[in-house]
mmCIF file of C-alpha atoms in Angstrom:
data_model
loop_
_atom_site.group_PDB
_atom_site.id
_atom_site.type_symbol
_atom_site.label_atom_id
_atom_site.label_comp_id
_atom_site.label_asym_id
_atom_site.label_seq_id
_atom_site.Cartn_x
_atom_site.Cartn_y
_atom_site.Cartn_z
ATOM 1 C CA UNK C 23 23.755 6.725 35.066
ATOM 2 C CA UNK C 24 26.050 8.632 33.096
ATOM 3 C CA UNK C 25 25.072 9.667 29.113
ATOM 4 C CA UNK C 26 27.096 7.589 27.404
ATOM 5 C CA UNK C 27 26.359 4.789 29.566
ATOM 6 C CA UNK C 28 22.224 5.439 29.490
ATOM 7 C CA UNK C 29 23.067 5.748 25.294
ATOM 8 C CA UNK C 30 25.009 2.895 25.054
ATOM 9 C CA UNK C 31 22.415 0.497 27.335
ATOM 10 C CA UNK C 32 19.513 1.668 25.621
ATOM 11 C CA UNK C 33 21.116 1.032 22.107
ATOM 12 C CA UNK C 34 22.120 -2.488 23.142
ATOM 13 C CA UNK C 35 18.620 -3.363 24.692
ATOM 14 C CA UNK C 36 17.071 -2.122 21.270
ATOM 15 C CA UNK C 37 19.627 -4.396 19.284
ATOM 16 C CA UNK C 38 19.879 -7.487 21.482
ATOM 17 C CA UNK C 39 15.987 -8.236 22.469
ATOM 18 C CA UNK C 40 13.971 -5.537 20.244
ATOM 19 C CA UNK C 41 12.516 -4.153 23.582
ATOM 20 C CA UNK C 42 9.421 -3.714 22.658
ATOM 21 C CA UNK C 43 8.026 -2.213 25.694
ATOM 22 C CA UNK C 44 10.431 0.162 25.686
ATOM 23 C CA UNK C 45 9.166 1.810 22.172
ATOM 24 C CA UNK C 46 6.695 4.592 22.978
ATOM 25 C CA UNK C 47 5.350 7.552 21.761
ATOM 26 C CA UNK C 48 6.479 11.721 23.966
ATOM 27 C CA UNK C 49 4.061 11.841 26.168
ATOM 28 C CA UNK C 50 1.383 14.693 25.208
ATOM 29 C CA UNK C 51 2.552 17.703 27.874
ATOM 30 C CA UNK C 52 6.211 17.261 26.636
ATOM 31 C CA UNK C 53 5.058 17.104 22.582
ATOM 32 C CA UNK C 54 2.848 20.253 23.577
ATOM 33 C CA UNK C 55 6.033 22.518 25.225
ATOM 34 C CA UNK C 56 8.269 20.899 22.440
ATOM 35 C CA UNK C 57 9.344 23.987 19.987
ATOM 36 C CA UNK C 58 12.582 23.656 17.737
ATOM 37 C CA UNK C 59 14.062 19.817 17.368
ATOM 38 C CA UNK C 60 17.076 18.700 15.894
ATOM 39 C CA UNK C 61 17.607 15.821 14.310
ATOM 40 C CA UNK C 62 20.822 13.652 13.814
ATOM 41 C CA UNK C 63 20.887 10.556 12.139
ATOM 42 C CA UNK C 64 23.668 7.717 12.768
ATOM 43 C CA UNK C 65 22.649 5.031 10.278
ATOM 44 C CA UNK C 66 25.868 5.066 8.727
ATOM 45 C CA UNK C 67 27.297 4.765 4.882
ATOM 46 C CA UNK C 68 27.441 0.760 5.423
ATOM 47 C CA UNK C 69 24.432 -1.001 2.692
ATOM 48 C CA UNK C 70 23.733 -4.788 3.788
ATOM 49 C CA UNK C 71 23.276 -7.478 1.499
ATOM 50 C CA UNK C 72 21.997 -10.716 3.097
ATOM 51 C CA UNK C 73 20.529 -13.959 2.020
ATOM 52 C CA UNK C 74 18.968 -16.115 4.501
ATOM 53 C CA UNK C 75 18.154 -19.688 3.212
ATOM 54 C CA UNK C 76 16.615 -22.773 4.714
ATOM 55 C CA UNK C 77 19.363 -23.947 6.804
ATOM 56 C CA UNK C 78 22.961 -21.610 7.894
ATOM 57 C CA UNK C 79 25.412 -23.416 5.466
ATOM 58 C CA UNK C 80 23.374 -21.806 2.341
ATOM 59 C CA UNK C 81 23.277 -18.209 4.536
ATOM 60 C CA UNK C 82 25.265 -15.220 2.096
ATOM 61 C CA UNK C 83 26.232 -11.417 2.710
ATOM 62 C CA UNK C 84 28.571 -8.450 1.563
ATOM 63 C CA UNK C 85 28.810 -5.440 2.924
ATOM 64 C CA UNK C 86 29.347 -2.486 0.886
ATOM 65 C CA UNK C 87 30.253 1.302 1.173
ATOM 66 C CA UNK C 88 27.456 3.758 0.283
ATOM 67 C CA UNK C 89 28.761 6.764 1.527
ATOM 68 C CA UNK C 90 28.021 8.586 -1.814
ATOM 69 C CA UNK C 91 24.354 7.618 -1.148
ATOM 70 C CA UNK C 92 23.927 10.129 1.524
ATOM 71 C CA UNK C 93 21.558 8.150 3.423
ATOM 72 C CA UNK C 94 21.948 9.842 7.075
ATOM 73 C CA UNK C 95 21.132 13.306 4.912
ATOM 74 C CA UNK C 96 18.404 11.691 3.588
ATOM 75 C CA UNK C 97 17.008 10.995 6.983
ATOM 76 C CA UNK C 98 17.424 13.888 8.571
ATOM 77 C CA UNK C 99 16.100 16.021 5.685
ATOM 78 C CA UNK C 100 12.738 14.453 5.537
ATOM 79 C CA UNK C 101 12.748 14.145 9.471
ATOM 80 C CA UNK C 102 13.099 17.696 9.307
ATOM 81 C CA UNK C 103 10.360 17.878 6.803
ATOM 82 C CA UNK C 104 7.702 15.686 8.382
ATOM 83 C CA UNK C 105 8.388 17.706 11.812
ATOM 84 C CA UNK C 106 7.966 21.315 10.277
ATOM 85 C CA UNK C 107 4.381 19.978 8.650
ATOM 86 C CA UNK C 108 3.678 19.515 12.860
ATOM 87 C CA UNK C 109 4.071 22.826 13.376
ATOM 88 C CA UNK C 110 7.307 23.369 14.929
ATOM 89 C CA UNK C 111 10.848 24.296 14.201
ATOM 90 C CA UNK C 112 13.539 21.539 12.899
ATOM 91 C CA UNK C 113 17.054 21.835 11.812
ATOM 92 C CA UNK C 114 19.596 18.546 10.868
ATOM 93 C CA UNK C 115 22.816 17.950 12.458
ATOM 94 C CA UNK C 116 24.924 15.993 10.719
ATOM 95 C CA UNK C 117 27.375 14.147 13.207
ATOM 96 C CA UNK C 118 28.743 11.045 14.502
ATOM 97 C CA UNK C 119 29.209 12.218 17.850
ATOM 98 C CA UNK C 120 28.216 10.775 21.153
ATOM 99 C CA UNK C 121 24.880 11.536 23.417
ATOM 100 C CA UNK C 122 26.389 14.125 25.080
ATOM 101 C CA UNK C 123 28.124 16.328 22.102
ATOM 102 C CA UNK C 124 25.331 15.991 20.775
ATOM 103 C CA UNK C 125 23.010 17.270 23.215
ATOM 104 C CA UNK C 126 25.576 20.214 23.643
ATOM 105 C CA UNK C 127 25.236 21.149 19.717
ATOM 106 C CA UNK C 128 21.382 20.920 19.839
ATOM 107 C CA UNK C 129 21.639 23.342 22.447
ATOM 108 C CA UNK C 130 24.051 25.332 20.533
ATOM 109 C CA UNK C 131 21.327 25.627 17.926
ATOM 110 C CA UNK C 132 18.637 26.786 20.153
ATOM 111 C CA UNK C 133 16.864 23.106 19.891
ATOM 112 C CA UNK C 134 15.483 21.715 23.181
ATOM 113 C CA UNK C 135 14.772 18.275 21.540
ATOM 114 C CA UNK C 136 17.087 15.888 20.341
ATOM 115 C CA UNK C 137 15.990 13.102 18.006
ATOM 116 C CA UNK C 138 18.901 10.509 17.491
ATOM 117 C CA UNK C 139 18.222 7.487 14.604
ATOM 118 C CA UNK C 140 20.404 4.924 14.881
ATOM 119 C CA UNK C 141 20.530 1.005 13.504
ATOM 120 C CA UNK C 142 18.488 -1.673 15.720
ATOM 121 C CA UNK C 143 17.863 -5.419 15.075
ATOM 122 C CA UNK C 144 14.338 -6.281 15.601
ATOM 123 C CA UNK C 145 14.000 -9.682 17.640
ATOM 124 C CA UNK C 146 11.010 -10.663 15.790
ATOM 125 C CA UNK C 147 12.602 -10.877 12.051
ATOM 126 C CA UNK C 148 16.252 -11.282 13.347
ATOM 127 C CA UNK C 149 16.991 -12.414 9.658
ATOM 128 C CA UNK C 150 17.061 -8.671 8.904
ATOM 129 C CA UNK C 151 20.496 -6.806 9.925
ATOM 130 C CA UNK C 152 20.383 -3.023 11.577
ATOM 131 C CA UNK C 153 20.486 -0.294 8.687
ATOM 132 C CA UNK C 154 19.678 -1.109 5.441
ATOM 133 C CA UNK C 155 19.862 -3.306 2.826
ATOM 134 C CA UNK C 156 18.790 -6.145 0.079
ATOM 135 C CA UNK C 157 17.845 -9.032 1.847
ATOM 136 C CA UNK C 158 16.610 -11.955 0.469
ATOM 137 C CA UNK C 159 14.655 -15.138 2.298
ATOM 138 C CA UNK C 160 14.269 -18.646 0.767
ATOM 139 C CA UNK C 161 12.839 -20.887 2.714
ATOM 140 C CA UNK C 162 10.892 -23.947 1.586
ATOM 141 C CA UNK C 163 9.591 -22.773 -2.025
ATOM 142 C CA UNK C 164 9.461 -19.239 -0.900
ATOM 143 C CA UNK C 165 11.472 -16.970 -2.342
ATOM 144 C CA UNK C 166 11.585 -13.464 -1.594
ATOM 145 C CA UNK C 167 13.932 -10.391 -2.128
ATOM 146 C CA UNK C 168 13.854 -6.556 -0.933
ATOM 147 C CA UNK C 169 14.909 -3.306 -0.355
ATOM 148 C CA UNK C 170 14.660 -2.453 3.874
ATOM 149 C CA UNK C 171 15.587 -0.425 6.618
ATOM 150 C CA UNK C 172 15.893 -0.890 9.700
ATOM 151 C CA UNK C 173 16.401 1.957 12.876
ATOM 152 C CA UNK C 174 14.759 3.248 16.012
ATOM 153 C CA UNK C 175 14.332 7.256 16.569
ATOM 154 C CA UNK C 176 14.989 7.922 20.435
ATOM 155 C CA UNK C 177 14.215 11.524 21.623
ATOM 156 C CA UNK C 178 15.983 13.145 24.191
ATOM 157 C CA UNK C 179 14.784 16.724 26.279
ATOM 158 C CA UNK C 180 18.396 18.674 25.347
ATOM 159 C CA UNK C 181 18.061 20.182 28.945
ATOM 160 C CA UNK C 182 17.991 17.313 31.467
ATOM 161 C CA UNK C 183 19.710 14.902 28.452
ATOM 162 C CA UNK C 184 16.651 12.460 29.492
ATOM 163 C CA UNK C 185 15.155 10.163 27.149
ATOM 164 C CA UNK C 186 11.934 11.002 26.395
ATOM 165 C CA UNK C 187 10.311 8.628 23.506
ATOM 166 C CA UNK C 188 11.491 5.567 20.976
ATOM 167 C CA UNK C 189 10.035 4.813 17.692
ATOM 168 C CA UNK C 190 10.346 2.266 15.496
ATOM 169 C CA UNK C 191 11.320 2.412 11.354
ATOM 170 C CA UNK C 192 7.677 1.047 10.772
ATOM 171 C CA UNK C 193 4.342 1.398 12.458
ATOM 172 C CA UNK C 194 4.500 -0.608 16.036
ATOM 173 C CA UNK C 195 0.642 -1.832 15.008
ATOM 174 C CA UNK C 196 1.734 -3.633 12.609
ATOM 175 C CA UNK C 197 4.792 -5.201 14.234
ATOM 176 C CA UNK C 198 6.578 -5.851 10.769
ATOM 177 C CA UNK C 199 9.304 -3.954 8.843
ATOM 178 C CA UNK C 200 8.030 -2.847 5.657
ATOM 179 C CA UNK C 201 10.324 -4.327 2.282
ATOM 180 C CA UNK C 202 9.799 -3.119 -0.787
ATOM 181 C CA UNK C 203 10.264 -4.954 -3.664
ATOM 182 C CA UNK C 204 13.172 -4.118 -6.352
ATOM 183 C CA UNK C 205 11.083 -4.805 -9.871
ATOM 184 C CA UNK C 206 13.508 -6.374 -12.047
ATOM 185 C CA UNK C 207 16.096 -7.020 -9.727
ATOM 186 C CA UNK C 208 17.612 -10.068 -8.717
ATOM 187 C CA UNK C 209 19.632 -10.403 -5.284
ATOM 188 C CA UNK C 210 23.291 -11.015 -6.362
ATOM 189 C CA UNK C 211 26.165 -12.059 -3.510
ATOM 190 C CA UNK C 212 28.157 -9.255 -4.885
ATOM 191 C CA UNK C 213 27.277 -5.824 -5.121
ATOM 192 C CA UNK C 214 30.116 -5.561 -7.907
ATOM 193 C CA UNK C 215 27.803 -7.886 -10.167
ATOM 194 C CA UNK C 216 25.381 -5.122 -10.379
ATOM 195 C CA UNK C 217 25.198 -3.066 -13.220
ATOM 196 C CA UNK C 218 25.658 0.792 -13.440
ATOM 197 C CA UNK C 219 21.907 1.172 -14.088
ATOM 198 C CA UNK C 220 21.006 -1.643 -11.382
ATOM 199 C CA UNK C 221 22.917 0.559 -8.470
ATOM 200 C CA UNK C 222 20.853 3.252 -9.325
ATOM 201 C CA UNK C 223 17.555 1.310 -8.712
ATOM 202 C CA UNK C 224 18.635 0.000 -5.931
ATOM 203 C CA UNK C 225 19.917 3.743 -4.765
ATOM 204 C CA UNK C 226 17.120 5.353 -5.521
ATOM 205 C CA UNK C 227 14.850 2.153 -3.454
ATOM 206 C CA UNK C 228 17.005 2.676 -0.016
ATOM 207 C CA UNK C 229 16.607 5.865 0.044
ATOM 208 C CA UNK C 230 13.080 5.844 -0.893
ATOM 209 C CA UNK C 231 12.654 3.289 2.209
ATOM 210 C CA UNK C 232 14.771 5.654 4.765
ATOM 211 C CA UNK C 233 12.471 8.510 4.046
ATOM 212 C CA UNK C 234 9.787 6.963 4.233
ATOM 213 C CA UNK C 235 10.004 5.256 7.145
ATOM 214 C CA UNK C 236 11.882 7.180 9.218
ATOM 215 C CA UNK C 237 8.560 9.833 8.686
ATOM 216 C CA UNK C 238 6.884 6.793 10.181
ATOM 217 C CA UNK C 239 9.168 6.901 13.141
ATOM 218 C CA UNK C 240 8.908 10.801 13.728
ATOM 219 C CA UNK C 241 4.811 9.775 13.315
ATOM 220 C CA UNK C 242 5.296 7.173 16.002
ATOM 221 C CA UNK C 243 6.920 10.176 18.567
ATOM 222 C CA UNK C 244 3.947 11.712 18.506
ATOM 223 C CA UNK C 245 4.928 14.810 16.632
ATOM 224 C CA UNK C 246 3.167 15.344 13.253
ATOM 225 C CA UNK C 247 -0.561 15.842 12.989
#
């Protein structure tokens, strides 16, 4: 199997049926000969706003550009930072290329690891979309409303382009993706309706949730102490 075919089936098996068998930490002799990683994230400049209510006909969502959020530079900075505290070396890329350009400007930069983040639906809470977002959930009396992300990190060994580990955005023991709550926020159907000050918040809350979890995700490879 080709790269961009190995890329593309792995992304859709992530996506389409949360493949949970499939997520799972580097194995211990490749995180021990593992010295300089690069990291590239492709979670894109697209925020999510979703409602999800008891039945389809009351379901809501916008989509909104956020490319002035710098969310994949987010990422890939505190990637970057929770890999150095490991001990070893870590630089960003910042590219939407495929697998194989990729691997090609890892090498380039003397990295023989590869981590790639990238959106993934999780088929146990399909009501969240791939990325990040505001979602919201009413259902029966409940009512509930928060800031999320959602991505898997795969690694790749930059020399044989094999894929070598997959982590979720949040901890697999706990098999739930963690959403913060936006004090004083209400979920709106339009992002316009939000005020100046209320785009900030919610700013400031996705990228608190990529960097967070995506530290959980380079956790997950196996590659901070």
């Amino acid at each position: 199997m080709n790269f961009v075919s190995k890329y593309t089936v792995v992304f859709l098996c992530i996506v389409l049926s949360g493949c949970a068998g499939m997520i799972r930490s580097v194995d211990q002799e490749q995180v021990e000969s593992i010295r300089k990683v690069a990291v590239v994230s492709q979670l894109g400049n697209t925020f999510i706003g979703s409602l999800t209510a008891t039945t389809v006909f009351g379901n809501k969502g916008y989509k909104v550009d956020a490319s002035g959020w710098q969310v994949d530079r987010a990422i890939t900075a505190a990637a970057v930072e929770a890999i150095q505290r490991g001990g070893r070396s870590a630089l960003s890329l910042q590219s939407n290329a495929k697998l194989p350009e990729l691997l090609k400007e890892a090498t380039n930069n003397g990295a023989d690891t590869l981590f790639l983040v990238t959106p993934a639906g999780y088929s146990n809470q399909p009501d969240f979309p791939p990325g990040y977002g505001f979602h919201r959930r009413v259902f029966l009396g409940i009512d509930r409303a928060c800031i999320y992300s959602l991505f898997v990190t795969v690694a790749y060994d930059v020399k044989s382009g094999r894929e070598i580990g997959q982590s979720w955005s949040f901890p697999k023991s706990e098999g739930a993706i963690p959403c913060e709550a936006t004090a004083g926020i209400a979920w709106k159907d339009d992002f316009a309706r939000y005020t100046k000050d209320e785009r900030e918040l919610i700013r400031k809350a996705t990228i608190a949730s990529v960097t967070t979890n995506i530290q959980t995700s380079v956790t997950g490879l196996g590659l901070t102490r």
